[in-house]
Amino acid sequence: MSTSAPARARQDQIFSLPDGRALTFAEYGSSTGTPVLYFHGFPSSRLEASATDKLALRRRLRIIAIDRPGFGLSTPQHGRTILDWVTDVQNFAAGMKIDRFAVLGLSGGGPYALACAYGLPRGMLTGIGLFASGPPWEAGVEHLERYRRVMGWLAKRMPGVLRRCLDGVVRVVRWIMRTGFVVRRVEGWLEKQAQIQEQKQKEEKGVEMEGIGEKGEGKMMSRSGKRSPSERREDLYHLLLNEPFRQGAGPTVQETVLLSSPDWGFRFQDVKCEVPVRIWHGAKDANAPVSMIRYMAERLPNCIYREYEDDTHYTMFKHLEEALSELVPGKAEHAGLKTA
């Protein structure tokens, strides 16, 4: 990966759990900001949260993204459950000396954020967010696309077959991504995106870097935007293919079993927290059908549900800063937002 050394130091940190397992984690935003533990999607890794760096700096947030067992360099945990993540998070927070924090789960990380809302001690959480969350299969598998149902069935009945298939797919995709045609197309697209972002920053007159001076974080971010297309391409490959599958497809199969289970280890009615569970979801999300998310929201005792009628699973990112402003209110909080 071609990211600068200071960035790598923040992205490749290791925490040792009491049982000897390791959790890889990354930090983004302000090192002295309000802590938000970020739970990545599926299959993904802590590097997914790198896209939040600038907005976290703006909002004075310290976003800490943790790899779940088996992803990135986090030690696999045989037979783990979704609720086991609650123990890992509690031990992580204690070891990092973080007394209170918010949790934000994106996509496949959503159920793990909800598990923390259920299982962590009262008063520990300052906010609970599920953004484009993975759906509860107890709401009815008939709502899901056929290939997702097949994948869930294979993970439970023929895990070895699914693992070998996924490993093969990853190898083929890695090879395709190195071909000249794809390299040129990807680099061209990345260069265009960089130009759009640069123009946007000019129009905003540098507001993204305003007031940032602590420990050179602002300077590090401004340098990162000057990488070559090939460097950005390598970073993209690392984010999408290398880190999520660093330990093979086994962890993906294991997590498929957990997320597709009709029983996450707790009832939604029993998630009783002092702060509300906030859910942001696109009405056109085919990965996590909105009917399944509504089913979950209706059963949570303290829930604020926001639905975006024109968004899919993959167009929700533009609403992330708005979601963070509601999860951790501050000076930059948007006004006049309606909740359902």
mmCIF file of C-alpha atoms in Angstrom:
data_model
loop_
_atom_site.group_PDB
_atom_site.id
_atom_site.type_symbol
_atom_site.label_atom_id
_atom_site.label_comp_id
_atom_site.label_asym_id
_atom_site.label_seq_id
_atom_site.Cartn_x
_atom_site.Cartn_y
_atom_site.Cartn_z
ATOM 1 C CA MET A 1 0.000 0.000 0.000
ATOM 2 C CA SER A 2 1.371 3.398 -0.996
ATOM 3 C CA THR A 3 -0.135 5.566 1.721
ATOM 4 C CA SER A 4 2.325 7.806 3.591
ATOM 5 C CA ALA A 5 4.124 6.481 6.684
ATOM 6 C CA PRO A 6 2.154 8.637 9.181
ATOM 7 C CA ALA A 7 -1.117 7.412 7.641
ATOM 8 C CA ARG A 8 0.004 3.776 7.794
ATOM 9 C CA ALA A 9 0.953 4.214 11.448
ATOM 10 C CA ARG A 10 -2.615 5.279 12.215
ATOM 11 C CA GLN A 11 -4.167 2.589 10.015
ATOM 12 C CA ASP A 12 -2.175 -0.472 11.087
ATOM 13 C CA GLN A 13 -2.426 -0.463 14.875
ATOM 14 C CA ILE A 14 -2.735 -3.638 16.937
ATOM 15 C CA PHE A 15 -4.619 -4.123 20.205
ATOM 16 C CA SER A 16 -4.071 -7.251 22.303
ATOM 17 C CA LEU A 17 -7.177 -8.692 23.946
ATOM 18 C CA PRO A 18 -7.052 -10.393 27.368
ATOM 19 C CA ASP A 19 -7.426 -13.833 25.733
ATOM 20 C CA GLY A 20 -4.342 -13.243 23.561
ATOM 21 C CA ARG A 21 -6.163 -12.473 20.320
ATOM 22 C CA ALA A 22 -5.266 -9.351 18.356
ATOM 23 C CA LEU A 23 -7.552 -6.704 16.903
ATOM 24 C CA THR A 24 -6.271 -4.495 14.096
ATOM 25 C CA PHE A 25 -7.608 -0.944 14.201
ATOM 26 C CA ALA A 26 -7.217 2.384 12.442
ATOM 27 C CA GLU A 27 -7.833 5.939 13.572
ATOM 28 C CA TYR A 28 -9.216 8.737 11.438
ATOM 29 C CA GLY A 29 -10.100 12.350 12.074
ATOM 30 C CA SER A 30 -8.960 14.209 15.179
ATOM 31 C CA SER A 31 -6.787 12.312 17.655
ATOM 32 C CA THR A 32 -8.345 14.336 20.496
ATOM 33 C CA GLY A 33 -11.911 14.373 19.206
ATOM 34 C CA THR A 34 -15.077 12.707 20.446
ATOM 35 C CA PRO A 35 -14.588 8.933 20.075
ATOM 36 C CA VAL A 36 -16.728 6.958 17.629
ATOM 37 C CA LEU A 37 -16.081 3.230 17.183
ATOM 38 C CA TYR A 38 -16.687 2.334 13.549
ATOM 39 C CA PHE A 39 -17.754 -1.208 12.595
ATOM 40 C CA HIS A 40 -16.980 -1.960 8.957
ATOM 41 C CA GLY A 41 -19.202 -3.594 6.359
ATOM 42 C CA PHE A 42 -19.122 -7.103 4.945
ATOM 43 C CA PRO A 43 -16.700 -8.243 3.691
ATOM 44 C CA SER A 44 -14.438 -5.304 4.429
ATOM 45 C CA SER A 45 -11.917 -3.985 6.934
ATOM 46 C CA ARG A 46 -10.915 -0.989 9.022
ATOM 47 C CA LEU A 47 -9.629 0.743 5.869
ATOM 48 C CA GLU A 48 -13.221 1.317 4.778
ATOM 49 C CA ALA A 49 -13.425 4.168 7.296
ATOM 50 C CA SER A 50 -10.601 6.100 5.584
ATOM 51 C CA ALA A 51 -13.317 7.875 3.594
ATOM 52 C CA THR A 52 -14.472 9.530 6.831
ATOM 53 C CA ASP A 53 -11.110 11.163 7.627
ATOM 54 C CA LYS A 54 -11.777 14.676 6.351
ATOM 55 C CA LEU A 55 -15.348 14.931 7.603
ATOM 56 C CA ALA A 56 -14.222 13.586 10.992
ATOM 57 C CA LEU A 57 -11.579 16.318 11.136
ATOM 58 C CA ARG A 58 -14.268 18.898 10.358
ATOM 59 C CA ARG A 59 -16.482 17.607 13.136
ATOM 60 C CA ARG A 60 -13.678 17.018 15.672
ATOM 61 C CA LEU A 61 -14.362 13.279 15.792
ATOM 62 C CA ARG A 62 -11.921 10.511 16.584
ATOM 63 C CA ILE A 63 -13.140 7.622 14.455
ATOM 64 C CA ILE A 64 -11.624 4.284 15.471
ATOM 65 C CA ALA A 65 -12.326 1.492 12.985
ATOM 66 C CA ILE A 66 -11.746 -2.057 14.238
ATOM 67 C CA ASP A 67 -11.335 -5.212 12.164
ATOM 68 C CA ARG A 68 -13.603 -8.000 13.330
ATOM 69 C CA PRO A 69 -12.015 -11.428 13.963
ATOM 70 C CA GLY A 70 -10.495 -12.888 10.807
ATOM 71 C CA PHE A 71 -10.543 -9.652 8.806
ATOM 72 C CA GLY A 72 -7.398 -7.626 8.201
ATOM 73 C CA LEU A 73 -4.893 -8.845 10.776
ATOM 74 C CA SER A 74 -7.417 -9.488 13.554
ATOM 75 C CA THR A 75 -7.055 -12.988 14.963
ATOM 76 C CA PRO A 76 -9.803 -15.398 13.849
ATOM 77 C CA GLN A 77 -12.186 -16.553 16.570
ATOM 78 C CA HIS A 78 -13.611 -20.008 16.010
ATOM 79 C CA GLY A 79 -17.284 -20.351 16.849
ATOM 80 C CA ARG A 80 -17.776 -16.660 17.566
ATOM 81 C CA THR A 81 -21.212 -15.068 17.835
ATOM 82 C CA ILE A 82 -22.403 -11.547 17.174
ATOM 83 C CA LEU A 83 -22.657 -10.977 20.935
ATOM 84 C CA ASP A 84 -19.004 -11.988 21.382
ATOM 85 C CA TRP A 85 -18.169 -8.722 19.650
ATOM 86 C CA VAL A 86 -19.627 -6.851 22.627
ATOM 87 C CA THR A 87 -16.971 -8.356 24.910
ATOM 88 C CA ASP A 88 -14.211 -7.470 22.449
ATOM 89 C CA VAL A 89 -15.435 -3.869 22.210
ATOM 90 C CA GLN A 90 -15.673 -3.521 25.980
ATOM 91 C CA ASN A 91 -12.132 -4.857 26.419
ATOM 92 C CA PHE A 92 -10.866 -2.644 23.616
ATOM 93 C CA ALA A 93 -12.423 0.485 25.102
ATOM 94 C CA ALA A 94 -11.022 -0.317 28.550
ATOM 95 C CA GLY A 95 -7.543 -0.915 27.149
ATOM 96 C CA MET A 96 -7.669 2.307 25.141
ATOM 97 C CA LYS A 97 -8.944 4.177 28.232
ATOM 98 C CA ILE A 98 -12.111 5.299 26.454
ATOM 99 C CA ASP A 99 -14.881 5.505 29.049
ATOM 100 C CA ARG A 100 -17.727 6.661 26.820
ATOM 101 C CA PHE A 101 -18.123 6.522 23.056
ATOM 102 C CA ALA A 102 -20.563 6.238 20.171
ATOM 103 C CA VAL A 103 -20.802 3.216 17.876
ATOM 104 C CA LEU A 104 -21.516 3.366 14.162
ATOM 105 C CA GLY A 105 -22.126 0.225 12.117
ATOM 106 C CA LEU A 106 -22.172 0.415 8.335
ATOM 107 C CA SER A 107 -23.799 -2.317 6.266
ATOM 108 C CA GLY A 108 -22.695 -5.640 7.793
ATOM 109 C CA GLY A 109 -21.408 -3.736 10.821
ATOM 110 C CA GLY A 110 -24.928 -2.606 11.737
ATOM 111 C CA PRO A 111 -25.930 -5.771 13.627
ATOM 112 C CA TYR A 112 -22.740 -5.492 15.688
ATOM 113 C CA ALA A 113 -23.546 -1.899 16.640
ATOM 114 C CA LEU A 114 -27.009 -3.044 17.714
ATOM 115 C CA ALA A 115 -25.461 -5.873 19.738
ATOM 116 C CA CYS A 116 -23.394 -3.258 21.602
ATOM 117 C CA ALA A 117 -26.573 -1.315 22.311
ATOM 118 C CA TYR A 118 -27.999 -4.491 23.829
ATOM 119 C CA GLY A 119 -24.975 -5.789 25.708
ATOM 120 C CA LEU A 120 -22.702 -2.953 26.829
ATOM 121 C CA PRO A 121 -23.096 -1.517 30.344
ATOM 122 C CA ARG A 122 -25.599 1.295 30.718
ATOM 123 C CA GLY A 123 -24.126 4.757 30.327
ATOM 124 C CA MET A 124 -21.156 3.651 28.212
ATOM 125 C CA LEU A 125 -22.660 4.591 24.841
ATOM 126 C CA THR A 126 -23.161 8.215 23.838
ATOM 127 C CA GLY A 127 -24.711 7.305 20.498
ATOM 128 C CA ILE A 128 -25.798 4.261 18.468
ATOM 129 C CA GLY A 129 -25.941 4.387 14.693
ATOM 130 C CA LEU A 130 -26.849 1.867 11.972
ATOM 131 C CA PHE A 131 -26.070 3.249 8.522
ATOM 132 C CA ALA A 132 -27.331 1.261 5.506
ATOM 133 C CA SER A 133 -27.353 -1.654 7.933
ATOM 134 C CA GLY A 134 -27.397 -5.341 7.191
ATOM 135 C CA PRO A 135 -30.988 -6.625 7.507
ATOM 136 C CA PRO A 136 -32.442 -9.038 10.059
ATOM 137 C CA TRP A 137 -33.222 -12.298 8.304
ATOM 138 C CA GLU A 138 -35.962 -12.982 10.849
ATOM 139 C CA ALA A 139 -37.992 -10.378 8.941
ATOM 140 C CA GLY A 140 -38.415 -12.880 6.106
ATOM 141 C CA VAL A 141 -35.862 -14.236 3.624
ATOM 142 C CA GLU A 142 -38.365 -13.848 0.781
ATOM 143 C CA HIS A 143 -37.439 -10.146 0.688
ATOM 144 C CA LEU A 144 -33.811 -10.922 -0.189
ATOM 145 C CA GLU A 145 -32.302 -11.424 -3.614
ATOM 146 C CA ARG A 146 -31.921 -15.075 -4.592
ATOM 147 C CA TYR A 147 -28.119 -15.098 -4.670
ATOM 148 C CA ARG A 148 -28.000 -13.862 -1.073
ATOM 149 C CA ARG A 149 -30.282 -16.665 0.034
ATOM 150 C CA VAL A 150 -28.124 -19.181 -1.830
ATOM 151 C CA MET A 151 -24.969 -17.793 -0.231
ATOM 152 C CA GLY A 152 -26.536 -18.030 3.224
ATOM 153 C CA TRP A 153 -27.592 -21.620 2.565
ATOM 154 C CA LEU A 154 -24.123 -22.606 1.327
ATOM 155 C CA ALA A 155 -22.418 -20.945 4.310
ATOM 156 C CA LYS A 156 -24.477 -23.071 6.705
ATOM 157 C CA ARG A 157 -24.667 -26.350 4.772
ATOM 158 C CA MET A 158 -21.484 -26.411 2.659
ATOM 159 C CA PRO A 159 -19.044 -23.877 4.165
ATOM 160 C CA GLY A 160 -15.969 -25.522 2.649
ATOM 161 C CA VAL A 161 -17.419 -25.336 -0.859
ATOM 162 C CA LEU A 162 -18.354 -21.677 -0.435
ATOM 163 C CA ARG A 163 -14.914 -20.831 0.964
ATOM 164 C CA ARG A 164 -13.123 -22.429 -1.976
ATOM 165 C CA CYS A 165 -15.440 -20.707 -4.456
ATOM 166 C CA LEU A 166 -14.867 -17.309 -2.871
ATOM 167 C CA ASP A 167 -11.107 -17.823 -2.716
ATOM 168 C CA GLY A 168 -11.179 -18.643 -6.420
ATOM 169 C CA VAL A 169 -13.275 -15.583 -7.244
ATOM 170 C CA VAL A 170 -10.894 -13.316 -5.323
ATOM 171 C CA ARG A 171 -7.887 -14.745 -7.182
ATOM 172 C CA VAL A 172 -9.563 -14.192 -10.553
ATOM 173 C CA VAL A 173 -10.636 -10.642 -9.683
ATOM 174 C CA ARG A 174 -7.111 -9.804 -8.505
ATOM 175 C CA TRP A 175 -5.745 -11.024 -11.832
ATOM 176 C CA ILE A 176 -8.323 -9.057 -13.835
ATOM 177 C CA MET A 177 -7.607 -5.899 -11.865
ATOM 178 C CA ARG A 178 -3.939 -6.125 -12.921
ATOM 179 C CA THR A 179 -4.656 -6.299 -16.655
ATOM 180 C CA GLY A 180 -3.682 -3.261 -18.693
ATOM 181 C CA PHE A 181 -7.215 -2.430 -19.822
ATOM 182 C CA VAL A 182 -8.623 -2.420 -16.288
ATOM 183 C CA VAL A 183 -5.618 -0.526 -14.912
ATOM 184 C CA ARG A 184 -6.124 2.249 -17.460
ATOM 185 C CA ARG A 185 -9.871 2.440 -16.833
ATOM 186 C CA VAL A 186 -9.515 2.494 -13.043
ATOM 187 C CA GLU A 187 -6.734 5.077 -13.061
ATOM 188 C CA GLY A 188 -8.705 7.261 -15.462
ATOM 189 C CA TRP A 189 -11.746 7.099 -13.212
ATOM 190 C CA LEU A 190 -9.658 7.862 -10.106
ATOM 191 C CA GLU A 191 -8.033 10.835 -11.818
ATOM 192 C CA LYS A 192 -11.444 12.199 -12.765
ATOM 193 C CA GLN A 193 -12.683 11.788 -9.192
ATOM 194 C CA ALA A 194 -9.573 13.572 -7.901
ATOM 195 C CA GLN A 195 -10.218 16.504 -10.228
ATOM 196 C CA ILE A 196 -13.829 16.724 -9.098
ATOM 197 C CA GLN A 197 -12.745 16.689 -5.467
ATOM 198 C CA GLU A 198 -10.076 19.316 -6.075
ATOM 199 C CA GLN A 199 -12.591 21.594 -7.754
ATOM 200 C CA LYS A 200 -15.017 21.083 -4.886
ATOM 201 C CA GLN A 201 -12.334 22.017 -2.360
ATOM 202 C CA LYS A 202 -11.527 25.175 -4.298
ATOM 203 C CA GLU A 203 -15.182 26.153 -4.301
ATOM 204 C CA GLU A 204 -15.371 25.600 -0.565
ATOM 205 C CA LYS A 205 -12.282 27.815 -0.175
ATOM 206 C CA GLY A 206 -10.389 25.325 1.901
ATOM 207 C CA VAL A 207 -13.070 25.006 4.592
ATOM 208 C CA GLU A 208 -12.236 21.309 5.070
ATOM 209 C CA MET A 209 -8.819 22.183 6.501
ATOM 210 C CA GLU A 210 -9.996 25.157 8.532
ATOM 211 C CA GLY A 211 -8.876 25.126 12.131
ATOM 212 C CA ILE A 212 -6.936 21.874 11.855
ATOM 213 C CA GLY A 213 -3.467 22.120 13.295
ATOM 214 C CA GLU A 214 -3.103 19.380 15.829
ATOM 215 C CA LYS A 215 -0.142 17.090 15.307
ATOM 216 C CA GLY A 216 0.063 17.908 11.605
ATOM 217 C CA GLU A 217 -3.139 16.012 10.807
ATOM 218 C CA GLY A 218 -4.303 18.640 8.340
ATOM 219 C CA LYS A 219 -0.973 18.645 6.511
ATOM 220 C CA MET A 220 -1.010 14.889 6.261
ATOM 221 C CA MET A 221 -4.451 14.959 4.647
ATOM 222 C CA SER A 222 -3.516 17.667 2.154
ATOM 223 C CA ARG A 223 -0.478 15.672 1.025
ATOM 224 C CA SER A 224 -2.531 12.503 0.606
ATOM 225 C CA GLY A 225 -4.568 14.135 -2.155
ATOM 226 C CA LYS A 226 -1.455 14.560 -4.353
ATOM 227 C CA ARG A 227 -0.758 10.870 -4.881
ATOM 228 C CA SER A 228 -0.418 9.572 -8.403
ATOM 229 C CA PRO A 229 -3.246 7.607 -10.073
ATOM 230 C CA SER A 230 -1.222 4.390 -9.738
ATOM 231 C CA GLU A 231 -0.750 4.963 -6.012
ATOM 232 C CA ARG A 232 -4.458 5.625 -5.541
ATOM 233 C CA ARG A 233 -5.245 2.512 -7.573
ATOM 234 C CA GLU A 234 -3.057 0.382 -5.305
ATOM 235 C CA ASP A 235 -4.793 1.846 -2.270
ATOM 236 C CA LEU A 236 -8.175 0.994 -3.798
ATOM 237 C CA TYR A 237 -7.127 -2.611 -4.481
ATOM 238 C CA HIS A 238 -5.804 -2.894 -0.942
ATOM 239 C CA LEU A 239 -9.103 -1.598 0.437
ATOM 240 C CA LEU A 240 -11.406 -3.762 -1.670
ATOM 241 C CA LEU A 241 -9.479 -7.019 -2.100
ATOM 242 C CA ASN A 242 -6.301 -7.374 -0.092
ATOM 243 C CA GLU A 243 -7.253 -6.448 3.447
ATOM 244 C CA PRO A 244 -10.739 -8.004 3.614
ATOM 245 C CA PHE A 245 -9.348 -11.305 2.264
ATOM 246 C CA ARG A 246 -5.875 -11.172 3.796
ATOM 247 C CA GLN A 247 -6.663 -14.373 5.721
ATOM 248 C CA GLY A 248 -8.663 -15.974 2.925
ATOM 249 C CA ALA A 249 -12.415 -16.286 2.505
ATOM 250 C CA GLY A 250 -13.003 -18.315 5.683
ATOM 251 C CA PRO A 251 -13.903 -15.265 7.811
ATOM 252 C CA THR A 252 -16.358 -14.130 5.122
ATOM 253 C CA VAL A 253 -18.094 -17.514 5.223
ATOM 254 C CA GLN A 254 -18.209 -17.394 9.028
ATOM 255 C CA GLU A 255 -19.714 -13.923 9.003
ATOM 256 C CA THR A 256 -22.253 -14.951 6.362
ATOM 257 C CA VAL A 257 -23.520 -17.555 8.807
ATOM 258 C CA LEU A 258 -23.808 -14.986 11.595
ATOM 259 C CA LEU A 259 -25.483 -12.226 9.592
ATOM 260 C CA SER A 260 -27.920 -14.606 7.853
ATOM 261 C CA SER A 261 -29.026 -16.226 11.095
ATOM 262 C CA PRO A 262 -32.606 -15.426 12.139
ATOM 263 C CA ASP A 263 -31.267 -15.174 15.697
ATOM 264 C CA TRP A 264 -28.573 -12.562 16.407
ATOM 265 C CA GLY A 265 -28.514 -13.586 20.075
ATOM 266 C CA PHE A 266 -30.978 -10.990 21.386
ATOM 267 C CA ARG A 267 -34.486 -9.716 20.754
ATOM 268 C CA PHE A 268 -34.964 -6.244 19.333
ATOM 269 C CA GLN A 269 -37.537 -5.571 22.064
ATOM 270 C CA ASP A 270 -34.793 -6.078 24.663
ATOM 271 C CA VAL A 271 -32.453 -3.375 23.282
ATOM 272 C CA LYS A 272 -33.104 -0.763 25.949
ATOM 273 C CA CYS A 273 -30.613 2.104 26.023
ATOM 274 C CA GLU A 274 -30.490 5.593 27.450
ATOM 275 C CA VAL A 275 -29.738 6.949 23.979
ATOM 276 C CA PRO A 276 -31.795 6.143 20.872
ATOM 277 C CA VAL A 277 -30.771 3.721 18.165
ATOM 278 C CA ARG A 278 -30.514 5.834 15.017
ATOM 279 C CA ILE A 279 -31.041 4.164 11.655
ATOM 280 C CA TRP A 280 -30.386 5.733 8.244
ATOM 281 C CA HIS A 281 -31.444 3.676 5.226
ATOM 282 C CA GLY A 282 -32.147 3.975 1.518
ATOM 283 C CA ALA A 283 -35.611 2.970 0.334
ATOM 284 C CA LYS A 284 -34.143 1.478 -2.865
ATOM 285 C CA ASP A 285 -31.540 -0.651 -1.083
ATOM 286 C CA ALA A 286 -31.516 -4.075 -2.774
ATOM 287 C CA ASN A 287 -28.794 -5.469 -0.469
ATOM 288 C CA ALA A 288 -30.827 -4.764 2.649
ATOM 289 C CA PRO A 289 -34.488 -4.421 1.634
ATOM 290 C CA VAL A 290 -36.163 -1.526 3.377
ATOM 291 C CA SER A 291 -39.094 -3.681 4.523
ATOM 292 C CA MET A 292 -36.669 -5.714 6.664
ATOM 293 C CA ILE A 293 -35.135 -2.571 8.169
ATOM 294 C CA ARG A 294 -38.583 -1.175 8.977
ATOM 295 C CA TYR A 295 -39.380 -4.477 10.685
ATOM 296 C CA MET A 296 -36.351 -3.987 12.940
ATOM 297 C CA ALA A 297 -36.992 -0.298 13.611
ATOM 298 C CA GLU A 298 -40.596 -0.946 14.613
ATOM 299 C CA ARG A 299 -39.489 -3.406 17.298
ATOM 300 C CA LEU A 300 -36.713 -1.347 18.882
ATOM 301 C CA PRO A 301 -38.030 0.430 22.009
ATOM 302 C CA ASN A 302 -36.046 3.635 21.428
ATOM 303 C CA CYS A 303 -35.391 4.158 17.725
ATOM 304 C CA ILE A 304 -35.124 7.150 15.392
ATOM 305 C CA TYR A 305 -35.500 5.945 11.827
ATOM 306 C CA ARG A 306 -34.587 8.010 8.753
ATOM 307 C CA GLU A 307 -35.431 6.778 5.262
ATOM 308 C CA TYR A 308 -34.073 8.240 2.022
ATOM 309 C CA GLU A 309 -36.535 7.524 -0.771
ATOM 310 C CA ASP A 310 -34.133 7.821 -3.727
ATOM 311 C CA ASP A 311 -31.060 6.051 -2.325
ATOM 312 C CA THR A 312 -29.633 2.565 -2.728
ATOM 313 C CA HIS A 313 -27.074 0.751 -0.616
ATOM 314 C CA TYR A 314 -24.299 2.329 -2.670
ATOM 315 C CA THR A 315 -25.525 5.932 -2.836
ATOM 316 C CA MET A 316 -25.958 6.451 0.903
ATOM 317 C CA PHE A 317 -22.428 7.693 1.587
ATOM 318 C CA LYS A 318 -23.345 11.281 0.723
ATOM 319 C CA HIS A 319 -25.548 11.277 3.839
ATOM 320 C CA LEU A 320 -22.832 10.059 6.204
ATOM 321 C CA GLU A 321 -21.801 13.467 7.514
ATOM 322 C CA GLU A 322 -25.430 14.290 8.185
ATOM 323 C CA ALA A 323 -25.729 11.010 10.092
ATOM 324 C CA LEU A 324 -22.601 11.751 12.120
ATOM 325 C CA SER A 325 -23.969 15.194 12.991
ATOM 326 C CA GLU A 326 -26.999 13.472 14.518
ATOM 327 C CA LEU A 327 -25.015 10.679 16.155
ATOM 328 C CA VAL A 328 -22.554 13.124 17.760
ATOM 329 C CA PRO A 329 -24.138 16.602 17.774
ATOM 330 C CA GLY A 330 -21.750 19.532 17.663
ATOM 331 C CA LYS A 331 -21.241 23.040 16.322
ATOM 332 C CA ALA A 332 -21.534 21.891 12.721
ATOM 333 C CA GLU A 333 -24.821 20.081 13.329
ATOM 334 C CA HIS A 334 -27.379 20.579 10.576
ATOM 335 C CA ALA A 335 -30.651 22.177 11.577
ATOM 336 C CA GLY A 336 -34.204 21.448 10.608
ATOM 337 C CA LEU A 337 -33.809 17.730 9.885
ATOM 338 C CA LYS A 338 -36.933 15.631 10.207
ATOM 339 C CA THR A 339 -37.012 12.135 11.636
ATOM 340 C CA ALA A 340 -39.562 9.438 11.133
#
